[in-house]
Amino acid sequence: MSRIDAQLAFLIEADKLKTVLRGTTLCDGARRENSGEHSWHIALYALVMAEHANRPVNIDRVIKMLLIHDIVEIDAGDNPIHGDHDPAEQDIIEKAAADRIFGLLPADQAQSLRALWDEFEAAETDDAIFAKSIDRVQPVISNLETGGGTWPAYNVTAAQLQSRVGVKVERGAPAIWSALRTRIDAWFAQHTG
Amino acid sequence: MSRIDAQLAFLIEADKLKTVLRGTTLCDGARRENSGEHSWHIALYALVMAEHANRPVNIDRVIKMLLIHDIVEIDAGDNPIHGDHDPAEQDIIEKAAADRIFGLLPADQAQSLRALWDEFEAAETDDAIFAKSIDRVQPVISNLETGGGTWPAYNVTAAQLQSRVGVKVERGAPAIWSALRTRIDAWFAQHTG
């Protein structure tokens, strides 16, 4: 198989990410967001909000990470952060998905994109930590824009939002979380007793 | 307004790109593609197919261009390449859209992203030419994956596909067009007399 044919096989497979539905909706609440358009949106978030990374990042690498970060969901599905899934089991499924999907590419590209995905998943480098922060910010905005979004359905408390989301956003982009806290606190003050 | 608030206003507005429907469908033909997920997909195309640019490009700039290239469609809508719209009128509408939408950002970012969008539109630099080529490739793949896709509806001939699409892909990525021609020729040989 030629390099272009292998690349096209990967890109055609990637199209399926547009059919993986996430827990959160669009900002107008009309329908659930899919993981393809989510990946575009957070790459744009990273591009625009790079200055708020708390440590120096290579924003070009961050954007590439975000473009591929969810591609394993084609096989593994999306797991809402406030849902209940077994992280260890999910990890095995996602690694198998990464083997299969990145494996469609020519070997050198399969290896480099897989390494970038592994780095994102490990969340240890500054680039990956910031990428993870951005990935967590966008659904919060969607929820705030849609009157709480999925928070009421999952009975999320302000403390849970802080421990599941806030801590991760603060790790890479504390200034963004600080700005959101005003909006979040206002929502919880209004909607919980 | 703080920088973060202005950035969030832009990013929330950008969410609307997920509701702009394009002429082409997903590769499974189940529904029309939206311009948000299209933007993700072609950024991924560029990342994977950078080696096929016929002149040296800065792939990081190309990816950024592709992330923002369609954002004006929030106001201006999508114009299928095989449809009939007035290019001069469309140009005025899109420039006004760019003024409004990039204008939501802090002034320095509004200026830099607008300059990147203008560069893409002008299609004169190597980066923009390659970005335009990639933008033209992805719908062809979608049409090939769905038995011709929109070509029959628009009565597209092989010659029209070459003049409207092929010439533009060849300008930045001739190797990709050459690889697609085999698939395209086979389709037209089968479906037209």
Tab-separated table of C-alpha atoms in Angstrom:
chain	number	residue	atom	x	y	z
A	1	MET	CA	0.000	0.000	0.000
A	2	SER	CA	1.347	3.470	-0.884
A	3	ARG	CA	1.881	6.064	1.836
A	4	ILE	CA	-1.006	8.156	0.497
A	5	ASP	CA	-3.349	5.151	0.484
A	6	ALA	CA	-2.434	4.351	4.101
A	7	GLN	CA	-2.892	7.996	5.102
A	8	LEU	CA	-6.270	8.123	3.396
A	9	ALA	CA	-7.347	4.901	5.116
A	10	PHE	CA	-6.560	6.573	8.475
A	11	LEU	CA	-8.315	9.815	7.534
A	12	ILE	CA	-11.410	7.973	6.293
A	13	GLU	CA	-11.496	5.977	9.531
A	14	ALA	CA	-11.110	9.218	11.500
A	15	ASP	CA	-14.347	10.464	9.904
A	16	LYS	CA	-16.206	8.177	12.336
A	17	LEU	CA	-15.255	10.444	15.246
A	18	LYS	CA	-18.031	12.744	13.962
A	19	THR	CA	-20.554	10.071	14.993
A	20	VAL	CA	-19.317	9.670	18.598
A	21	LEU	CA	-21.652	11.685	20.817
A	22	ARG	CA	-20.468	13.379	23.997
A	23	GLY	CA	-22.368	14.078	27.186
A	24	THR	CA	-22.391	17.826	26.649
A	25	THR	CA	-24.444	19.746	24.110
A	26	LEU	CA	-23.700	22.604	21.759
A	27	CYS	CA	-23.861	26.041	23.398
A	28	ASP	CA	-27.405	26.458	22.049
A	29	GLY	CA	-28.468	23.187	23.732
A	30	ALA	CA	-30.046	21.921	20.487
A	31	ARG	CA	-28.166	18.630	20.305
A	32	ARG	CA	-25.284	16.699	21.813
A	33	GLU	CA	-21.825	17.554	20.623
A	34	ASN	CA	-19.789	14.981	18.719
A	35	SER	CA	-16.129	14.293	19.377
A	36	GLY	CA	-15.005	15.520	15.939
A	37	GLU	CA	-16.389	19.027	16.308
A	38	HIS	CA	-15.320	19.034	19.979
A	39	SER	CA	-11.746	18.335	18.833
A	40	TRP	CA	-11.892	21.308	16.460
A	41	HIS	CA	-13.311	23.563	19.131
A	42	ILE	CA	-10.695	22.782	21.766
A	43	ALA	CA	-7.865	23.155	19.241
A	44	LEU	CA	-9.275	26.644	18.663
A	45	TYR	CA	-9.520	27.157	22.445
A	46	ALA	CA	-5.842	26.254	22.781
A	47	LEU	CA	-4.858	28.590	19.948
A	48	VAL	CA	-6.714	31.529	21.490
A	49	MET	CA	-5.927	30.852	25.168
A	50	ALA	CA	-2.284	29.757	24.908
A	51	GLU	CA	-1.180	32.793	26.895
A	52	HIS	CA	-2.937	31.433	30.003
A	53	ALA	CA	-0.783	28.319	30.311
A	54	ASN	CA	0.942	28.554	33.678
A	55	ARG	CA	4.172	27.106	32.299
A	56	PRO	CA	5.720	27.673	28.839
A	57	VAL	CA	4.136	25.372	26.257
A	58	ASN	CA	4.724	24.644	22.582
A	59	ILE	CA	1.242	25.559	21.386
A	60	ASP	CA	1.758	23.848	18.017
A	61	ARG	CA	2.322	20.528	19.797
A	62	VAL	CA	-0.645	21.197	22.082
A	63	ILE	CA	-2.897	21.766	19.057
A	64	LYS	CA	-1.704	18.555	17.403
A	65	MET	CA	-2.354	16.634	20.633
A	66	LEU	CA	-5.874	18.015	20.806
A	67	LEU	CA	-6.563	17.120	17.160
A	68	ILE	CA	-5.868	13.443	17.886
A	69	HIS	CA	-6.679	13.180	21.612
A	70	ASP	CA	-10.159	11.677	21.207
A	71	ILE	CA	-9.615	9.502	18.136
A	72	VAL	CA	-9.606	6.309	20.221
A	73	GLU	CA	-13.272	7.017	20.995
A	74	ILE	CA	-14.106	5.600	17.552
A	75	ASP	CA	-13.659	2.195	19.215
A	76	ALA	CA	-13.876	3.072	22.904
A	77	GLY	CA	-16.719	5.619	23.017
A	78	ASP	CA	-16.869	8.772	25.098
A	79	ASN	CA	-16.934	8.553	28.896
A	80	PRO	CA	-18.489	11.611	30.529
A	81	ILE	CA	-16.358	12.879	33.387
A	82	HIS	CA	-19.324	12.791	35.765
A	83	GLY	CA	-20.373	9.270	34.691
A	84	ASP	CA	-19.309	5.995	36.320
A	85	HIS	CA	-16.895	3.878	34.324
A	86	ASP	CA	-13.971	1.696	35.367
A	87	PRO	CA	-10.801	3.687	34.541
A	88	ALA	CA	-8.547	0.585	34.396
A	89	GLU	CA	-10.844	-1.230	31.976
A	90	GLN	CA	-11.282	1.944	29.909
A	91	ASP	CA	-7.522	2.306	29.717
A	92	ILE	CA	-7.129	-1.168	28.184
A	93	ILE	CA	-9.860	-0.510	25.622
A	94	GLU	CA	-8.392	2.852	24.631
A	95	LYS	CA	-4.871	1.492	24.199
A	96	ALA	CA	-6.186	-1.253	21.904
A	97	ALA	CA	-8.068	1.416	19.935
A	98	ALA	CA	-4.890	3.475	19.612
A	99	ASP	CA	-3.016	0.386	18.362
A	100	ARG	CA	-5.630	-0.240	15.690
A	101	ILE	CA	-6.381	3.300	14.542
A	102	PHE	CA	-2.906	4.859	14.524
A	103	GLY	CA	-1.742	1.528	13.060
A	104	LEU	CA	-3.557	2.390	9.832
A	105	LEU	CA	-0.911	5.049	9.117
A	106	PRO	CA	2.565	4.488	7.617
A	107	ALA	CA	4.767	3.116	10.424
A	108	ASP	CA	6.711	6.332	11.103
A	109	GLN	CA	3.533	8.386	11.440
A	110	ALA	CA	1.780	5.697	13.469
A	111	GLN	CA	4.665	5.843	15.908
A	112	SER	CA	4.880	9.648	16.168
A	113	LEU	CA	1.139	10.246	16.560
A	114	ARG	CA	0.852	7.372	19.029
A	115	ALA	CA	3.684	8.914	21.069
A	116	LEU	CA	1.824	12.240	21.062
A	117	TRP	CA	-1.391	10.516	22.215
A	118	ASP	CA	0.506	8.608	24.933
A	119	GLU	CA	1.991	11.900	26.101
A	120	PHE	CA	-1.470	13.488	26.299
A	121	GLU	CA	-2.844	10.523	28.221
A	122	ALA	CA	0.078	10.511	30.685
A	123	ALA	CA	-0.495	14.233	31.435
A	124	GLU	CA	3.022	14.732	32.732
A	125	THR	CA	4.643	17.166	30.297
A	126	ASP	CA	3.740	20.862	30.305
A	127	ASP	CA	2.198	20.553	26.819
A	128	ALA	CA	0.003	17.624	27.862
A	129	ILE	CA	-1.023	19.256	31.144
A	130	PHE	CA	-2.164	22.396	29.315
A	131	ALA	CA	-3.922	20.324	26.632
A	132	LYS	CA	-5.809	18.423	29.359
A	133	SER	CA	-6.780	21.711	31.020
A	134	ILE	CA	-8.241	23.050	27.776
A	135	ASP	CA	-10.102	19.778	27.168
A	136	ARG	CA	-11.774	20.248	30.579
A	137	VAL	CA	-12.648	23.925	30.109
A	138	GLN	CA	-14.798	23.690	27.002
A	139	PRO	CA	-17.560	21.434	28.461
A	140	VAL	CA	-17.835	23.771	31.468
A	141	ILE	CA	-18.523	26.657	29.088
A	142	SER	CA	-21.116	24.572	27.277
A	143	ASN	CA	-22.822	23.770	30.578
A	144	LEU	CA	-22.776	27.406	31.681
A	145	GLU	CA	-24.249	28.472	28.323
A	146	THR	CA	-27.088	25.972	28.631
A	147	GLY	CA	-28.311	26.670	32.152
A	148	GLY	CA	-26.145	24.068	33.859
A	149	GLY	CA	-26.143	21.585	31.006
A	150	THR	CA	-25.399	18.070	32.268
A	151	TRP	CA	-24.759	19.116	35.893
A	152	PRO	CA	-28.360	18.666	37.105
A	153	ALA	CA	-28.695	15.284	35.317
A	154	TYR	CA	-25.558	13.956	37.052
A	155	ASN	CA	-26.413	15.753	40.346
A	156	VAL	CA	-23.013	17.410	40.260
A	157	THR	CA	-22.156	19.517	43.313
A	158	ALA	CA	-19.839	22.512	43.342
A	159	ALA	CA	-17.342	20.428	45.328
A	160	GLN	CA	-17.428	17.596	42.761
A	161	LEU	CA	-16.944	20.046	39.909
A	162	GLN	CA	-13.918	21.437	41.725
A	163	SER	CA	-12.377	18.009	42.408
A	164	ARG	CA	-13.148	16.426	39.001
A	165	VAL	CA	-12.637	19.418	36.734
A	166	GLY	CA	-11.304	22.432	38.606
A	167	VAL	CA	-8.200	20.720	39.916
A	168	LYS	CA	-7.268	19.592	36.393
A	169	VAL	CA	-7.858	22.970	34.794
A	170	GLU	CA	-5.930	24.693	37.565
A	171	ARG	CA	-2.968	22.400	36.962
A	172	GLY	CA	-2.341	23.851	33.495
A	173	ALA	CA	-4.391	27.047	33.282
A	174	PRO	CA	-5.263	28.458	36.722
A	175	ALA	CA	-6.150	31.895	35.323
A	176	ILE	CA	-8.897	30.388	33.175
A	177	TRP	CA	-10.376	28.444	36.078
A	178	SER	CA	-10.240	31.527	38.245
A	179	ALA	CA	-12.225	33.446	35.608
A	180	LEU	CA	-14.763	30.630	35.301
A	181	ARG	CA	-15.211	30.258	39.056
A	182	THR	CA	-17.186	33.504	39.200
A	183	ARG	CA	-19.654	32.149	36.653
A	184	ILE	CA	-19.714	28.676	38.215
A	185	ASP	CA	-20.248	29.942	41.754
A	186	ALA	CA	-23.117	32.111	40.552
A	187	TRP	CA	-24.773	29.107	38.904
A	188	PHE	CA	-24.460	26.845	41.952
A	189	ALA	CA	-25.587	29.614	44.317
A	190	GLN	CA	-28.738	29.950	42.244
A	191	HIS	CA	-29.453	26.243	41.674
A	192	THR	CA	-28.513	24.458	44.861
A	193	GLY	CA	-29.668	24.975	48.398
B	1	MET	CA	-13.835	43.403	29.461
B	2	SER	CA	-10.918	41.169	30.501
B	3	ARG	CA	-8.868	39.314	27.883
B	4	ILE	CA	-10.288	35.991	29.028
B	5	ASP	CA	-13.857	37.280	28.789
B	6	ALA	CA	-13.226	38.531	25.234
B	7	GLN	CA	-11.594	35.220	24.286
B	8	LEU	CA	-14.511	33.265	25.724
B	9	ALA	CA	-16.998	35.470	23.847
B	10	PHE	CA	-15.186	34.557	20.603
B	11	LEU	CA	-15.008	30.849	21.483
B	12	ILE	CA	-18.694	30.718	22.430
B	13	GLU	CA	-19.588	32.454	19.144
B	14	ALA	CA	-17.371	29.950	17.276
B	15	ASP	CA	-19.550	27.143	18.642
B	16	LYS	CA	-22.144	28.143	16.014
B	17	LEU	CA	-19.900	26.793	13.246
B	18	LYS	CA	-21.107	23.339	14.348
B	19	THR	CA	-24.576	24.271	13.064
B	20	VAL	CA	-23.468	25.359	9.562
B	21	LEU	CA	-24.180	22.457	7.209
B	22	ARG	CA	-22.024	21.754	4.171
B	23	GLY	CA	-23.004	20.205	0.854
B	24	THR	CA	-21.065	17.007	1.481
B	25	THR	CA	-21.954	14.236	3.901
B	26	LEU	CA	-19.997	12.155	6.371
B	27	CYS	CA	-18.169	9.213	4.801
B	28	ASP	CA	-21.042	6.926	5.867
B	29	GLY	CA	-23.534	9.156	4.040
B	30	ALA	CA	-25.808	9.312	7.095
B	31	ARG	CA	-25.996	13.091	7.350
B	32	ARG	CA	-24.491	16.308	6.041
B	33	GLU	CA	-21.209	17.381	7.516
B	34	ASN	CA	-21.012	20.599	9.529
B	35	SER	CA	-18.255	23.153	9.140
B	36	GLY	CA	-16.927	22.643	12.677
B	37	GLU	CA	-16.191	18.947	12.297
B	38	HIS	CA	-14.989	19.598	8.722
B	39	SER	CA	-12.447	22.062	10.128
B	40	TRP	CA	-11.174	19.419	12.540
B	41	HIS	CA	-10.951	16.816	9.829
B	42	ILE	CA	-8.957	18.931	7.393
B	43	ALA	CA	-6.583	20.075	10.151
B	44	LEU	CA	-5.947	16.357	10.699
B	45	TYR	CA	-5.587	15.872	6.916
B	46	ALA	CA	-2.935	18.604	6.853
B	47	LEU	CA	-1.094	17.097	9.819
B	48	VAL	CA	-0.965	13.652	8.204
B	49	MET	CA	-0.358	14.740	4.588
B	50	ALA	CA	2.109	17.582	5.110
B	51	GLU	CA	4.819	15.653	3.285
B	52	HIS	CA	2.847	15.951	0.031
B	53	ALA	CA	3.032	19.739	-0.164
B	54	ASN	CA	4.897	20.532	-3.378
B	55	ARG	CA	6.717	23.457	-1.766
B	56	PRO	CA	8.046	23.728	1.807
B	57	VAL	CA	5.281	24.761	4.182
B	58	ASN	CA	5.078	25.603	7.867
B	59	ILE	CA	2.546	22.952	8.790
B	60	ASP	CA	1.813	24.597	12.146
B	61	ARG	CA	0.652	27.751	10.342
B	62	VAL	CA	-1.320	25.651	7.849
B	63	ILE	CA	-3.143	23.897	10.694
B	64	LYS	CA	-3.990	27.211	12.370
B	65	MET	CA	-5.305	28.560	9.059
B	66	LEU	CA	-7.521	25.522	8.644
B	67	LEU	CA	-8.854	25.822	12.197
B	68	ILE	CA	-10.184	29.324	11.431
B	69	HIS	CA	-10.714	29.195	7.658
B	70	ASP	CA	-14.484	28.613	7.750
B	71	ILE	CA	-15.416	30.663	10.793
B	72	VAL	CA	-16.957	33.408	8.647
B	73	GLU	CA	-19.607	30.883	7.604
B	74	ILE	CA	-21.329	31.553	10.935
B	75	ASP	CA	-22.633	34.704	9.230
B	76	ALA	CA	-22.059	33.939	5.551
B	77	GLY	CA	-23.083	30.274	5.285
B	78	ASP	CA	-21.367	27.570	3.263
B	79	ASN	CA	-21.228	27.812	-0.522
B	80	PRO	CA	-20.780	24.426	-2.204
B	81	ILE	CA	-18.067	24.555	-4.844
B	82	HIS	CA	-20.442	23.139	-7.457
B	83	GLY	CA	-23.286	25.522	-6.533
B	84	ASP	CA	-24.022	28.900	-8.150
B	85	HIS	CA	-23.278	31.932	-5.988
B	86	ASP	CA	-21.895	35.352	-6.851
B	87	PRO	CA	-18.214	35.338	-5.761
B	88	ALA	CA	-17.991	39.153	-5.500
B	89	GLU	CA	-21.082	39.415	-3.307
B	90	GLN	CA	-19.919	36.442	-1.221
B	91	ASP	CA	-16.570	38.139	-0.727
B	92	ILE	CA	-18.212	41.246	0.764
B	93	ILE	CA	-20.379	39.163	3.104
B	94	GLU	CA	-17.421	37.082	4.277
B	95	LYS	CA	-15.223	40.104	4.962
B	96	ALA	CA	-17.977	41.676	7.071
B	97	ALA	CA	-18.290	38.363	8.936
B	98	ALA	CA	-14.546	38.310	9.557
B	99	ASP	CA	-14.706	41.873	10.907
B	100	ARG	CA	-17.460	40.964	13.335
B	101	ILE	CA	-16.294	37.537	14.504
B	102	PHE	CA	-12.532	38.078	14.835
B	103	GLY	CA	-13.447	41.480	16.299
B	104	LEU	CA	-14.772	39.714	19.396
B	105	LEU	CA	-11.185	38.863	20.380
B	106	PRO	CA	-8.672	41.136	22.136
B	107	ALA	CA	-7.330	43.542	19.477
B	108	ASP	CA	-3.920	41.879	19.038
B	109	GLN	CA	-5.478	38.446	18.488
B	110	ALA	CA	-8.231	39.833	16.261
B	111	GLN	CA	-5.519	41.312	14.070
B	112	SER	CA	-3.302	38.217	13.914
B	113	LEU	CA	-6.094	35.716	13.242
B	114	ARG	CA	-7.675	38.063	10.695
B	115	ALA	CA	-4.309	38.316	8.925
B	116	LEU	CA	-4.092	34.523	8.853
B	117	TRP	CA	-7.625	34.291	7.419
B	118	ASP	CA	-6.838	36.968	4.811
B	119	GLU	CA	-3.724	35.004	3.838
B	120	PHE	CA	-5.776	31.834	3.415
B	121	GLU	CA	-8.355	33.647	1.313
B	122	ALA	CA	-5.724	35.251	-0.913
B	123	ALA	CA	-4.153	31.831	-1.611
B	124	GLU	CA	-0.814	33.315	-2.616
B	125	THR	CA	1.647	32.062	0.010
B	126	ASP	CA	2.865	28.446	0.005
B	127	ASP	CA	1.135	27.829	3.346
B	128	ALA	CA	-2.208	29.144	2.061
B	129	ILE	CA	-1.944	27.287	-1.246
B	130	PHE	CA	-1.369	23.989	0.553
B	131	ALA	CA	-4.172	24.744	3.038
B	132	LYS	CA	-6.560	25.400	0.130
B	133	SER	CA	-5.486	22.133	-1.526
B	134	ILE	CA	-6.266	20.167	1.628
B	135	ASP	CA	-9.628	21.925	1.998
B	136	ARG	CA	-10.511	20.701	-1.526
B	137	VAL	CA	-9.312	17.122	-1.045
B	138	GLN	CA	-11.496	16.123	1.870
B	139	PRO	CA	-14.916	16.578	0.139
B	140	VAL	CA	-13.671	14.511	-2.815
B	141	ILE	CA	-12.897	11.653	-0.433
B	142	SER	CA	-16.338	12.004	1.123
B	143	ASN	CA	-17.950	11.845	-2.336
B	144	LEU	CA	-15.880	8.814	-3.342
B	145	GLU	CA	-16.808	7.060	-0.074
B	146	THR	CA	-20.515	7.666	-0.677
B	147	GLY	CA	-20.905	6.506	-4.267
B	148	GLY	CA	-20.332	9.899	-5.852
B	149	GLY	CA	-21.883	11.938	-3.058
B	150	THR	CA	-23.008	15.330	-4.336
B	151	TRP	CA	-21.630	14.895	-7.873
B	152	PRO	CA	-24.819	13.394	-9.368
B	153	ALA	CA	-27.046	16.036	-7.685
B	154	TYR	CA	-24.956	18.855	-9.167
B	155	ASN	CA	-24.466	16.980	-12.505
B	156	VAL	CA	-20.729	17.382	-12.101
B	157	THR	CA	-18.649	16.128	-15.021
B	158	ALA	CA	-15.091	14.821	-14.799
B	159	ALA	CA	-13.931	17.958	-16.618
B	160	GLN	CA	-15.713	20.247	-14.145
B	161	LEU	CA	-14.229	18.349	-11.211
B	162	GLN	CA	-10.800	18.821	-12.741
B	163	SER	CA	-11.267	22.570	-13.377
B	164	ARG	CA	-13.039	23.416	-10.094
B	165	VAL	CA	-11.190	21.097	-7.726
B	166	GLY	CA	-8.299	19.293	-9.411
B	167	VAL	CA	-6.489	22.433	-10.514
B	168	LYS	CA	-6.593	23.798	-6.951
B	169	VAL	CA	-5.418	20.583	-5.336
B	170	GLU	CA	-2.639	20.219	-7.913
B	171	ARG	CA	-1.430	23.730	-7.115
B	172	GLY	CA	-0.404	22.738	-3.580
B	173	ALA	CA	-0.441	18.950	-3.467
B	174	PRO	CA	-0.158	17.374	-6.934
B	175	ALA	CA	0.825	13.963	-5.539
B	176	ILE	CA	-2.459	13.731	-3.642
B	177	TRP	CA	-4.518	14.647	-6.697
B	178	SER	CA	-2.608	12.169	-8.789
B	179	ALA	CA	-3.457	9.419	-6.269
B	180	LEU	CA	-7.125	10.445	-6.237
B	181	ARG	CA	-7.396	10.586	-10.011
B	182	THR	CA	-7.344	6.785	-10.241
B	183	ARG	CA	-10.345	6.573	-7.924
B	184	ILE	CA	-12.102	9.527	-9.560
B	185	ASP	CA	-11.606	8.252	-13.114
B	186	ALA	CA	-12.969	4.866	-12.098
B	187	TRP	CA	-16.092	6.489	-10.650
B	188	PHE	CA	-16.783	8.647	-13.698
B	189	ALA	CA	-16.094	5.777	-16.099
B	190	GLN	CA	-18.720	3.785	-14.263
B	191	HIS	CA	-21.351	6.504	-13.836
B	192	THR	CA	-21.239	8.614	-16.983
B	193	GLY	CA	-21.606	7.635	-20.623
